[in-house]
Coordinates of N, CA and C in Angstrom, one line a residue:
L1 N 0.4 -1.0 -0.2 CA 0.0 0.0 0.2 C 0.7 1.5 -0.2
K2 N 2.2 1.3 -0.4 CA 3.0 2.0 0.1 C 3.0 3.8 -0.8
N3 N 2.0 2.7 -2.2 CA 2.3 3.5 -3.4 C 0.6 4.0 -3.9
I4 N 0.1 4.0 -2.8 CA -1.5 3.9 -3.1 C -1.8 4.9 -2.2
N5 N -2.9 6.1 -2.6 CA -3.0 6.5 -1.2 C -4.3 6.4 -1.2
L6 N -4.8 6.5 0.5 CA -5.8 6.0 1.4 C -6.6 7.3 1.4
I7 N -7.6 7.6 1.3 CA -9.0 8.4 1.8 C -9.7 7.3 3.1
C8 N -9.6 8.2 4.3 CA -10.0 7.7 5.6 C -11.6 8.8 5.5
L9 N -12.5 8.2 6.4 CA -13.6 8.8 6.2 C -14.3 9.7 7.7
S10 N -12.8 9.4 8.5 CA -12.9 9.4 10.2 C -11.0 9.3 10.6
N11 N -11.2 10.4 11.4 CA -9.5 11.4 11.6 C -9.2 10.2 12.5
N12 N -9.8 9.7 13.4 CA -9.0 8.7 14.2 C -8.5 7.2 13.2
E13 N -9.1 6.9 12.4 CA -8.8 5.8 11.8 C -7.9 6.1 10.6
K14 N -8.1 7.0 10.3 CA -6.9 7.8 9.9 C -5.3 7.7 10.4
N15 N -5.4 8.0 11.6 CA -4.4 8.0 12.5 C -3.7 6.9 12.9
Y16 N -5.1 5.8 12.8 CA -4.6 4.9 13.4 C -3.8 3.5 12.1
L17 N -4.1 4.0 11.0 CA -4.0 4.1 9.9 C -2.5 3.4 9.4
I18 N -2.1 5.2 9.6 CA -0.7 6.2 9.5 C 0.3 5.0 10.3
E19 N 0.0 5.0 11.9 CA 1.0 3.9 12.8 C 0.7 2.6 12.5
K20 N -0.2 1.9 12.2 CA -0.1 0.5 11.9 C 0.3 0.3 10.3
L21 N 0.3 0.9 9.8 CA 0.9 0.8 8.3 C 2.7 1.6 8.2
N22 N 2.8 2.0 9.0 CA 3.8 3.2 8.6 C 4.0 3.5 7.0
N23 N 2.9 4.3 6.9 CA 2.2 4.7 5.8 C 2.1 6.7 5.6
Q24 N 2.7 7.7 5.3 CA 1.9 8.3 4.9 C 1.3 9.0 4.5
N25 N 0.6 8.2 2.6 CA -0.1 8.4 2.2 C -1.7 8.4 2.0
I26 N -2.1 8.9 3.6 CA -3.3 8.4 4.1 C -3.9 9.9 4.2
S27 N -5.2 10.4 4.4 CA -5.4 11.4 4.3 C -7.1 11.4 5.2
Y28 N -7.8 12.4 5.2 CA -9.5 12.3 5.7 C -10.0 13.5 5.2
I29 N -11.0 12.8 4.7 CA -12.1 13.3 4.0 C -13.5 13.9 5.1
P30 N -14.2 14.3 5.3 CA -15.0 14.7 6.3 C -16.7 14.1 5.0
F31 N -17.1 13.1 5.4 CA -17.9 12.1 5.2 C -19.4 12.7 4.9
G32 N -19.9 13.2 3.7 CA -21.2 13.8 3.7 C -22.3 13.6 3.3
I33 N -23.6 13.7 3.9 CA -24.8 12.8 3.6 C -26.0 14.2 2.6
D34 N -26.8 13.4 1.8 CA -27.0 14.4 1.0 C -28.0 15.3 1.9
S35 N -27.9 16.6 2.1 CA -28.7 17.0 2.8 C -29.8 18.2 2.0
N36 N -29.9 17.8 0.9 CA -31.4 18.2 -0.2 C -32.8 17.4 0.2
F37 N -32.7 15.4 0.7 CA -32.9 14.6 1.2 C -32.8 14.6 2.7
W38 N -32.4 14.8 3.5 CA -32.5 14.0 4.8 C -32.6 15.7 5.6
V39 N -33.8 16.2 5.4 CA -34.2 17.3 6.1 C -35.1 17.7 7.3
K40 N -35.6 18.5 7.6 CA -36.4 18.5 8.9 C -37.8 18.7 7.9
N41 N -38.5 17.6 8.2 CA -40.0 18.0 7.7 C -41.0 17.4 8.8
E42 N -42.1 17.7 9.0 CA -42.9 16.7 9.7 C -43.5 15.5 9.0
P43 N -43.3 14.3 9.6 CA -43.3 13.5 9.5 C -44.9 12.8 8.7
I44 N -45.2 11.6 8.1 CA -46.3 11.4 7.1 C -46.9 10.3 7.6
N45 N -48.1 10.7 8.2 CA -48.9 9.4 9.6 C -48.1 9.2 10.5
N46 N -48.0 9.8 11.2 CA -47.0 9.6 12.3 C -48.1 10.0 13.4
D47 N -48.5 8.5 14.1 CA -49.7 8.8 15.5 C -48.9 8.2 16.6
N48 N -48.0 7.9 16.7 CA -46.9 7.9 18.2 C -45.7 8.7 18.1
K49 N -45.6 8.9 19.2 CA -43.7 9.3 19.5 C -43.1 8.1 20.0
Y50 N -42.1 7.8 19.7 CA -40.9 6.6 19.8 C -39.8 7.2 20.3
I51 N -39.1 6.1 20.7 CA -37.2 7.0 20.5 C -36.8 5.6 18.7
F52 N -36.0 6.2 18.4 CA -35.6 5.0 16.8 C -34.0 4.6 17.1
A53 N -34.0 3.5 16.9 CA -32.8 3.2 16.0 C -32.0 2.1 15.3
I54 N -31.3 2.5 14.5 CA -31.5 1.9 13.2 C -29.8 1.8 13.3
G55 N -29.2 0.0 12.1 CA -28.5 -0.2 11.7 C -28.3 -1.5 11.6
N56 N -27.3 -1.9 10.6 CA -26.8 -3.3 10.3 C -25.8 -4.0 10.5
D57 N -24.6 -3.0 10.6 CA -23.3 -3.3 10.8 C -22.9 -4.5 12.3
Y58 N -22.0 -4.8 12.3 CA -21.9 -5.6 13.4 C -21.1 -4.9 14.9
A59 N -21.2 -3.6 14.3 CA -20.7 -3.1 15.7 C -22.0 -2.3 16.7
R60 N -23.2 -2.5 16.0 CA -24.0 -2.5 16.6 C -24.4 -3.1 17.9
D61 N -24.3 -2.7 18.9 CA -24.5 -2.9 20.7 C -26.0 -3.2 20.6
W62 N -26.5 -3.7 20.4 CA -28.5 -4.0 20.6 C -28.4 -4.5 22.2
D63 N -27.8 -5.1 22.8 CA -28.1 -6.2 23.5 C -27.7 -5.2 24.8
T64 N -27.0 -4.1 24.7 CA -26.7 -3.1 25.9 C -28.0 -2.4 25.7
L65 N -28.7 -1.8 24.3 CA -29.7 -0.9 24.4 C -30.9 -1.5 24.7
I66 N -31.0 -3.2 24.8 CA -32.0 -3.5 24.6 C -32.4 -3.4 26.9
K67 N -31.1 -4.2 27.6 CA -30.8 -4.0 28.3 C -30.8 -2.4 29.1
S68 N -31.0 -1.3 28.4 CA -30.7 -0.4 28.9 C -32.4 -0.2 29.5
W69 N -33.8 -0.3 28.8 CA -35.0 -0.1 28.4 C -35.5 -0.8 29.6
E70 N -36.1 1.0 30.2 CA -37.2 0.3 31.2 C -38.9 0.6 30.8
N71 N -39.1 0.4 31.8 CA -40.9 0.0 31.2 C -41.9 0.8 30.9
D72 N -41.0 2.3 31.4 CA -41.7 3.8 31.5 C -40.8 4.4 30.5
F73 N -39.8 3.5 29.8 CA -40.1 4.6 28.2 C -40.3 4.0 27.7
P74 N -40.4 5.4 26.7 CA -41.3 5.3 25.6 C -41.6 4.0 24.2
N75 N -42.0 3.9 23.7 CA -41.9 2.8 22.3 C -40.3 2.9 22.1
L76 N -39.7 1.8 21.8 CA -38.7 1.8 20.7 C -38.5 1.1 19.5
R77 N -38.2 1.7 18.5 CA -38.5 1.0 16.9 C -36.6 0.9 16.9
I78 N -36.2 -0.6 16.5 CA -35.2 -1.1 16.2 C -35.2 -1.5 14.9
L79 N -34.6 -0.6 14.1 CA -34.9 -0.6 12.6 C -33.6 -2.0 12.1
T80 N -33.6 -3.1 12.0 CA -32.1 -3.9 11.7 C -32.7 -4.9 10.8
S81 N -31.5 -5.5 10.1 CA -31.3 -6.9 9.7 C -30.9 -8.0 10.8
S82 N -30.1 -7.4 12.2 CA -29.9 -8.0 12.8 C -30.4 -9.2 13.5
K83 N -30.4 -10.6 14.0 CA -31.5 -11.3 14.8 C -31.0 -11.0 16.0
I84 N -32.2 -10.2 16.6 CA -32.4 -10.1 18.0 C -33.6 -10.3 18.3
K85 N -34.0 -10.7 19.7 CA -35.1 -10.6 20.4 C -35.0 -9.8 21.5
T86 N -36.3 -9.8 22.3 CA -36.3 -8.9 23.2 C -38.5 -9.5 23.7
N87 N -38.4 -9.5 25.1 CA -39.8 -9.9 25.4 C -40.3 -9.2 26.2
K88 N -39.4 -7.9 25.6 CA -39.9 -6.0 26.6 C -41.0 -5.3 25.7
R89 N -42.5 -5.5 25.9 CA -43.3 -4.8 25.2 C -43.7 -3.5 24.3
N90 N -42.3 -3.1 24.6 CA -41.9 -2.1 24.5 C -40.8 -1.1 23.9
I91 N -41.0 -2.7 23.0 CA -39.2 -2.3 22.3 C -40.0 -3.2 20.9
E92 N -40.1 -2.6 19.8 CA -40.9 -2.9 18.8 C -39.1 -3.4 18.0
I93 N -38.8 -4.4 17.1 CA -37.5 -5.0 16.4 C -38.7 -5.0 14.9
I94 N -38.4 -4.6 13.8 CA -38.4 -4.1 12.7 C -37.5 -4.7 12.0
K95 N -38.0 -5.4 10.9 CA -36.6 -6.4 9.9 C -36.8 -5.6 8.5
S96 N -35.1 -4.9 8.3 CA -34.9 -4.3 7.6 C -33.2 -5.1 7.0
E97 N -33.4 -4.3 5.9 CA -32.0 -5.4 4.7 C -31.7 -4.1 4.1
W98 N -30.8 -3.2 4.0 CA -30.2 -2.2 2.9 C -30.3 -2.6 1.4
G99 N -29.6 -4.1 1.7 CA -29.5 -4.8 0.6 C -30.7 -4.8 -0.5
R100 N -31.6 -5.3 0.5 CA -33.1 -5.8 -0.5 C -33.9 -4.7 -0.7
Q101 N -33.6 -3.7 -0.1 CA -34.4 -2.3 -0.1 C -36.1 -2.5 0.8
I102 N -36.0 -3.2 1.6 CA -37.3 -3.5 2.5 C -38.1 -2.2 2.3
F103 N -37.0 -1.2 2.9 CA -37.7 0.6 3.1 C -36.9 1.2 2.6
T104 N -37.9 2.1 1.5 CA -37.1 3.1 0.3 C -36.3 4.3 1.7
D105 N -35.7 4.9 1.2 CA -35.3 5.9 1.8 C -35.9 6.9 2.2
E106 N -36.8 7.2 2.0 CA -38.3 8.2 2.0 C -39.0 7.6 3.2
E107 N -39.0 6.3 3.6 CA -39.8 6.0 4.6 C -39.1 5.7 5.7
I108 N -37.0 5.6 5.5 CA -36.2 5.3 6.7 C -36.4 6.6 7.4
R109 N -36.5 7.6 6.2 CA -36.7 9.6 6.3 C -37.9 9.5 7.5
N110 N -39.0 8.7 7.1 CA -39.9 9.4 7.9 C -39.5 8.6 9.0
F111 N -39.2 8.0 9.8 CA -39.2 7.1 10.6 C -38.2 7.5 11.6
Y112 N -36.8 8.4 11.4 CA -36.4 9.6 11.8 C -37.0 11.0 12.5
L113 N -37.7 11.1 11.5 CA -39.1 12.3 11.3 C -39.4 12.2 12.4
G114 N -40.5 10.8 12.9 CA -42.1 10.7 13.9 C -41.1 10.6 14.9
S115 N -39.5 10.3 14.9 CA -39.3 10.1 16.4 C -39.2 11.0 17.6
L116 N -38.9 11.0 18.9 CA -38.1 11.9 19.6 C -37.1 11.8 19.3
F117 N -36.3 10.8 19.5 CA -34.4 11.1 19.4 C -34.3 10.2 18.9
V118 N -32.9 9.6 18.2 CA -32.3 8.9 17.5 C -30.8 8.0 19.0
V119 N -31.4 6.4 19.0 CA -29.8 6.6 20.1 C -29.0 5.4 18.8
L120 N -28.0 5.4 18.9 CA -27.3 4.1 18.0 C -25.8 4.0 18.9
P121 N -26.5 2.7 19.4 CA -25.4 2.6 20.7 C -24.4 1.4 19.9
L122 N -22.8 1.3 20.2 CA -22.1 0.8 19.5 C -21.0 -0.5 19.9
R123 N -20.6 -1.1 19.6 CA -19.5 -1.8 20.1 C -18.3 -0.6 19.6
D124 N -17.0 -1.2 20.7 CA -15.9 0.1 20.8 C -15.2 -0.7 19.7
T125 N -14.9 0.3 18.4 CA -14.5 -0.1 16.8 C -14.0 0.8 16.7
I126 N -12.8 0.7 15.9 CA -11.7 2.1 15.0 C -12.5 2.2 13.5
Q127 N -13.2 1.3 13.3 CA -14.1 1.7 12.2 C -15.4 3.1 12.7
P128 N -15.5 4.0 11.4 CA -16.5 5.2 11.8 C -18.2 4.3 12.0
S129 N -18.2 3.5 13.4 CA -20.0 3.3 12.9 C -20.7 3.9 13.2
G130 N -22.3 3.7 12.4 CA -23.1 4.9 13.0 C -22.6 6.6 12.3
Q131 N -22.0 6.5 11.4 CA -21.7 7.7 11.0 C -22.9 8.0 10.0
S132 N -23.2 8.0 8.9 CA -24.0 8.1 7.8 C -25.5 8.0 8.9
C133 N -26.3 6.8 9.5 CA -27.1 7.1 10.3 C -26.7 8.2 11.4
C134 N -25.9 8.8 12.0 CA -26.2 9.5 13.2 C -26.2 11.3 12.2
L135 N -25.8 11.2 11.1 CA -26.0 12.7 10.1 C -27.3 12.5 9.7
Q136 N -27.9 11.4 9.3 CA -28.9 11.5 8.7 C -30.3 12.0 10.2
A137 N -30.2 11.8 11.2 CA -30.6 11.6 12.5 C -30.2 13.1 12.4
M138 N -29.6 13.9 12.5 CA -28.7 15.0 12.6 C -29.6 16.5 11.8
A139 N -29.6 16.0 10.3 CA -30.1 16.6 8.8 C -31.6 16.6 9.3
C140 N -32.1 15.5 9.8 CA -33.5 15.7 9.8 C -34.0 16.4 11.7
G141 N -33.2 17.1 12.2 CA -33.4 17.4 13.1 C -33.6 16.9 14.3
R142 N -32.9 15.6 14.3 CA -33.4 14.7 15.7 C -32.2 14.4 17.0
P143 N -32.1 14.7 18.1 CA -31.3 14.7 18.8 C -30.5 13.4 18.5
V144 N -29.3 13.0 19.2 CA -28.9 11.8 18.6 C -27.6 11.5 20.1
I145 N -28.3 9.7 20.5 CA -27.1 9.5 22.1 C -27.0 8.7 21.2
M146 N -25.1 8.6 20.9 CA -24.1 7.5 20.1 C -23.4 6.7 21.3
T147 N -23.0 6.3 21.2 CA -22.0 5.4 21.9 C -20.4 6.0 21.2
K148 N -19.7 6.3 22.1 CA -17.8 7.2 22.0 C -17.2 5.3 21.7
T149 N -16.8 5.8 20.5 CA -16.0 4.5 20.4 C -14.5 5.3 19.8
K150 N -13.5 4.2 19.5 CA -12.3 4.7 19.0 C -12.2 5.3 17.7
G151 N -13.5 5.0 16.8 CA -13.9 5.2 15.4 C -14.7 6.5 15.6
L152 N -14.5 7.5 16.3 CA -15.1 8.5 16.2 C -14.4 9.1 15.5
W153 N -15.3 10.0 14.3 CA -14.6 10.4 13.0 C -14.3 11.5 13.2
D154 N -14.9 13.1 14.5 CA -14.0 13.8 14.1 C -14.4 14.3 15.7
E155 N -13.5 13.9 16.5 CA -13.7 14.8 18.0 C -13.8 15.5 18.3
N156 N -13.3 16.9 17.3 CA -12.9 18.3 17.2 C -14.8 18.6 17.3
L157 N -15.2 18.4 16.2 CA -16.6 18.5 15.7 C -17.8 17.9 16.7
L158 N -17.9 16.4 17.1 CA -18.7 16.2 17.4 C -18.8 16.5 19.4
Q159 N -19.6 17.5 19.4 CA -19.3 17.4 21.3 C -20.1 17.3 21.9
N160 N -20.1 16.6 23.0 CA -21.3 15.5 24.5 C -21.9 17.1 24.3
K161 N -23.2 16.9 24.4 CA -24.2 18.2 24.8 C -24.2 19.4 24.3
E162 N -23.6 19.4 23.4 CA -23.7 20.4 21.9 C -24.0 20.3 21.0
N163 N -23.9 19.1 20.4 CA -24.9 18.1 19.1 C -25.1 17.2 19.2
L164 N -24.7 16.4 20.2 CA -25.4 15.1 20.0 C -24.9 14.9 21.8
I165 N -25.2 13.7 22.0 CA -24.9 13.4 23.4 C -23.9 11.9 23.3
L166 N -22.9 11.5 24.2 CA -21.7 10.4 24.0 C -22.0 10.0 25.1
V167 N -21.9 8.7 25.0 CA -21.8 8.0 25.9 C -20.6 7.3 25.7
K168 N -20.6 6.1 27.6 CA -19.3 5.0 27.0 C -19.9 3.9 27.2
T169 N -18.6 3.0 26.1 CA -19.0 1.3 25.4 C -19.5 0.6 26.5
E170 N -20.5 0.1 25.6 CA -21.3 -0.9 27.4 C -21.4 -0.7 28.1
S171 N -22.0 -0.2 28.2 CA -22.9 0.2 29.6 C -24.5 0.3 29.7
S172 N -24.8 -0.3 29.9 CA -26.4 -0.2 29.7 C -27.1 0.8 31.4
T173 N -26.6 0.5 31.9 CA -26.9 1.7 33.2 C -26.4 3.3 32.6
V174 N -25.0 3.6 32.2 CA -24.6 4.9 31.8 C -25.9 5.4 30.5
L175 N -26.0 4.3 29.6 CA -27.3 4.4 28.3 C -28.1 5.0 29.0
K176 N -28.9 4.2 29.8 CA -30.2 4.3 30.2 C -30.4 5.4 31.3
N177 N -29.5 6.1 31.8 CA -29.5 7.2 32.0 C -29.4 8.8 31.3
A178 N -28.4 8.9 30.0 CA -28.2 9.3 28.9 C -30.2 9.5 28.2
I179 N -30.2 8.1 28.8 CA -31.7 8.7 27.3 C -33.2 9.4 28.9
K180 N -33.0 8.8 29.9 CA -33.6 9.1 30.9 C -33.4 11.4 30.8
D181 N -32.1 11.3 30.9 CA -31.8 12.9 30.4 C -32.4 13.7 29.6
L182 N -32.5 12.8 28.4 CA -32.8 14.0 27.6 C -34.0 13.8 27.3
L183 N -35.2 12.4 27.8 CA -36.7 12.5 28.0 C -36.5 13.6 28.8
K184 N -36.4 14.0 29.8 CA -36.7 14.9 30.6 C -36.3 16.5 30.4
N185 N -35.8 16.6 29.4 CA -34.8 17.7 29.5 C -35.0 18.6 27.6
Q186 N -36.8 18.9 27.8 CA -36.8 19.6 26.4 C -35.7 20.7 25.9
E187 N -35.2 21.6 27.2 CA -34.2 22.7 26.4 C -32.8 21.9 25.3
L188 N -32.4 21.0 26.2 CA -31.2 19.6 25.5 C -31.8 19.8 24.2
Q189 N -33.0 18.6 24.2 CA -33.2 17.7 22.8 C -33.2 19.2 21.7
N190 N -33.5 20.2 22.3 CA -34.1 21.5 21.0 C -32.7 21.9 20.9
K191 N -31.9 22.0 22.0 CA -30.4 22.4 21.6 C -29.6 21.4 20.6
L192 N -29.9 19.8 21.2 CA -29.1 19.0 20.4 C -29.6 18.7 18.9
S193 N -31.4 19.2 18.9 CA -31.7 19.8 17.5 C -30.7 20.6 16.3
L194 N -31.0 21.3 16.9 CA -30.4 22.9 16.3 C -29.1 22.8 16.0
N195 N -28.3 22.4 16.9 CA -26.9 22.5 16.9 C -26.2 21.4 15.8
G196 N -27.4 20.4 15.8 CA -26.9 18.7 14.7 C -27.4 19.6 13.2
Q197 N -28.0 19.9 13.3 CA -28.7 20.5 12.2 C -27.8 21.9 11.3
K198 N -27.0 22.3 12.2 CA -25.7 23.4 11.7 C -24.9 22.9 11.8
L199 N -24.2 21.5 12.1 CA -23.2 20.7 12.1 C -22.9 20.5 10.9
I200 N -24.7 20.2 10.5 CA -24.5 18.8 8.7 C -24.3 20.1 7.7
E201 N -25.2 21.8 8.3 CA -24.9 23.0 6.6 C -23.4 23.1 7.0
E202 N -22.9 22.7 8.2 CA -21.5 23.4 7.6 C -20.3 22.9 8.2
N203 N -20.5 21.4 7.7 CA -19.3 20.2 8.5 C -19.3 18.9 7.4
F204 N -20.9 18.5 7.0 CA -20.8 16.8 6.7 C -22.3 16.6 6.2
N205 N -21.8 17.3 4.4 CA -23.1 17.4 3.4 C -22.5 16.7 2.6
N206 N -22.9 16.4 1.3 CA -22.6 15.9 0.1 C -21.6 16.8 -0.4
K207 N -22.0 18.3 -0.6 CA -21.8 18.8 -1.2 C -20.2 19.4 -1.1
L208 N -20.1 19.6 0.8 CA -18.3 19.7 0.9 C -17.7 18.4 0.8
M209 N -18.1 17.3 0.7 CA -17.3 16.6 1.0 C -16.8 15.9 -0.4
S210 N -17.8 16.2 -1.5 CA -17.6 15.9 -3.0 C -16.1 17.2 -3.4
E211 N -16.4 18.9 -2.7 CA -15.7 19.0 -2.4 C -14.1 18.8 -2.2
Y212 N -14.2 18.7 -1.3 CA -12.7 18.1 -0.5 C -12.2 16.7 -1.2
L213 N -13.0 16.0 -2.0 CA -12.9 14.9 -2.5 C -11.7 15.6 -3.3
R214 N -12.4 16.2 -4.3 CA -12.4 17.3 -5.7 C -10.3 17.3 -5.8
L215 N -10.4 18.2 -4.6 CA -9.2 18.8 -3.9 C -8.1 17.6 -4.0
K216 N -8.6 16.9 -3.4 CA -7.4 15.5 -2.1 C -7.3 15.2 -3.7
I217 N -8.3 14.7 -5.0 CA -7.5 13.8 -6.0 C -6.5 14.7 -6.5
Y218 N -7.3 16.4 -7.1 CA -6.6 16.9 -7.7 C -4.9 17.1 -7.0
N219 N -4.4 17.3 -5.7 CA -3.9 17.2 -5.3 C -2.6 16.4 -5.2
I220 N -3.3 14.7 -5.3 CA -2.7 13.7 -5.6 C -1.8 13.5 -6.9
L221 N -2.6 13.7 -8.0 CA -2.0 13.9 -9.4 C -1.0 14.5 -10.3
R222 N -1.5 15.9 -9.0 CA -0.4 17.0 -9.1 C 0.8 16.9 -8.2
N223 N 0.8 16.2 -7.7 CA 2.1 15.5 -7.0 C 3.2 13.7 -7.2

């Protein structure tokens, strides 16, 4: 790989690979979602409030999320292809699979829009797991609770209780308390919603990503 330029979508992943591969031809560009599609709007046919969780990759920590869920919490909807089960009556597991397009992007956007907020439980990994779902939720104006992993893609921009809530890995108690705190704090919900949208507008959208990529390729070819 010494003669190959690698571009990462996570600063921490970039630093990890530079150290492991002893290769300086590794750089970072911010991942961006389609900010014209993922937008804050009124949900379609939403008749109840719930908390939403979504994801299919191996790093999703569904066990910790389910353990954290108390009987008096709002309904939790988990959209995933993972094989998980629970007997808790206020948890609904909805079968999904991205490759088969069981739900359209419009339907997934409506899941975000109809929720109180979004929870992304993760196992510790250098991969920037949860990245696209976190940014999509933010763009839709939904507050996000996410596990802080080694792969957090930008520690300078992703700030706890400023534009999202970050919790430590594999602790159902910490996650449960974060959910409780956010449920009873409407002011914090509003703050995270506004700051999350601002973060997408200024740092993590597809227009910026394409420009960063264009400049990166130009500089690689020029050198």
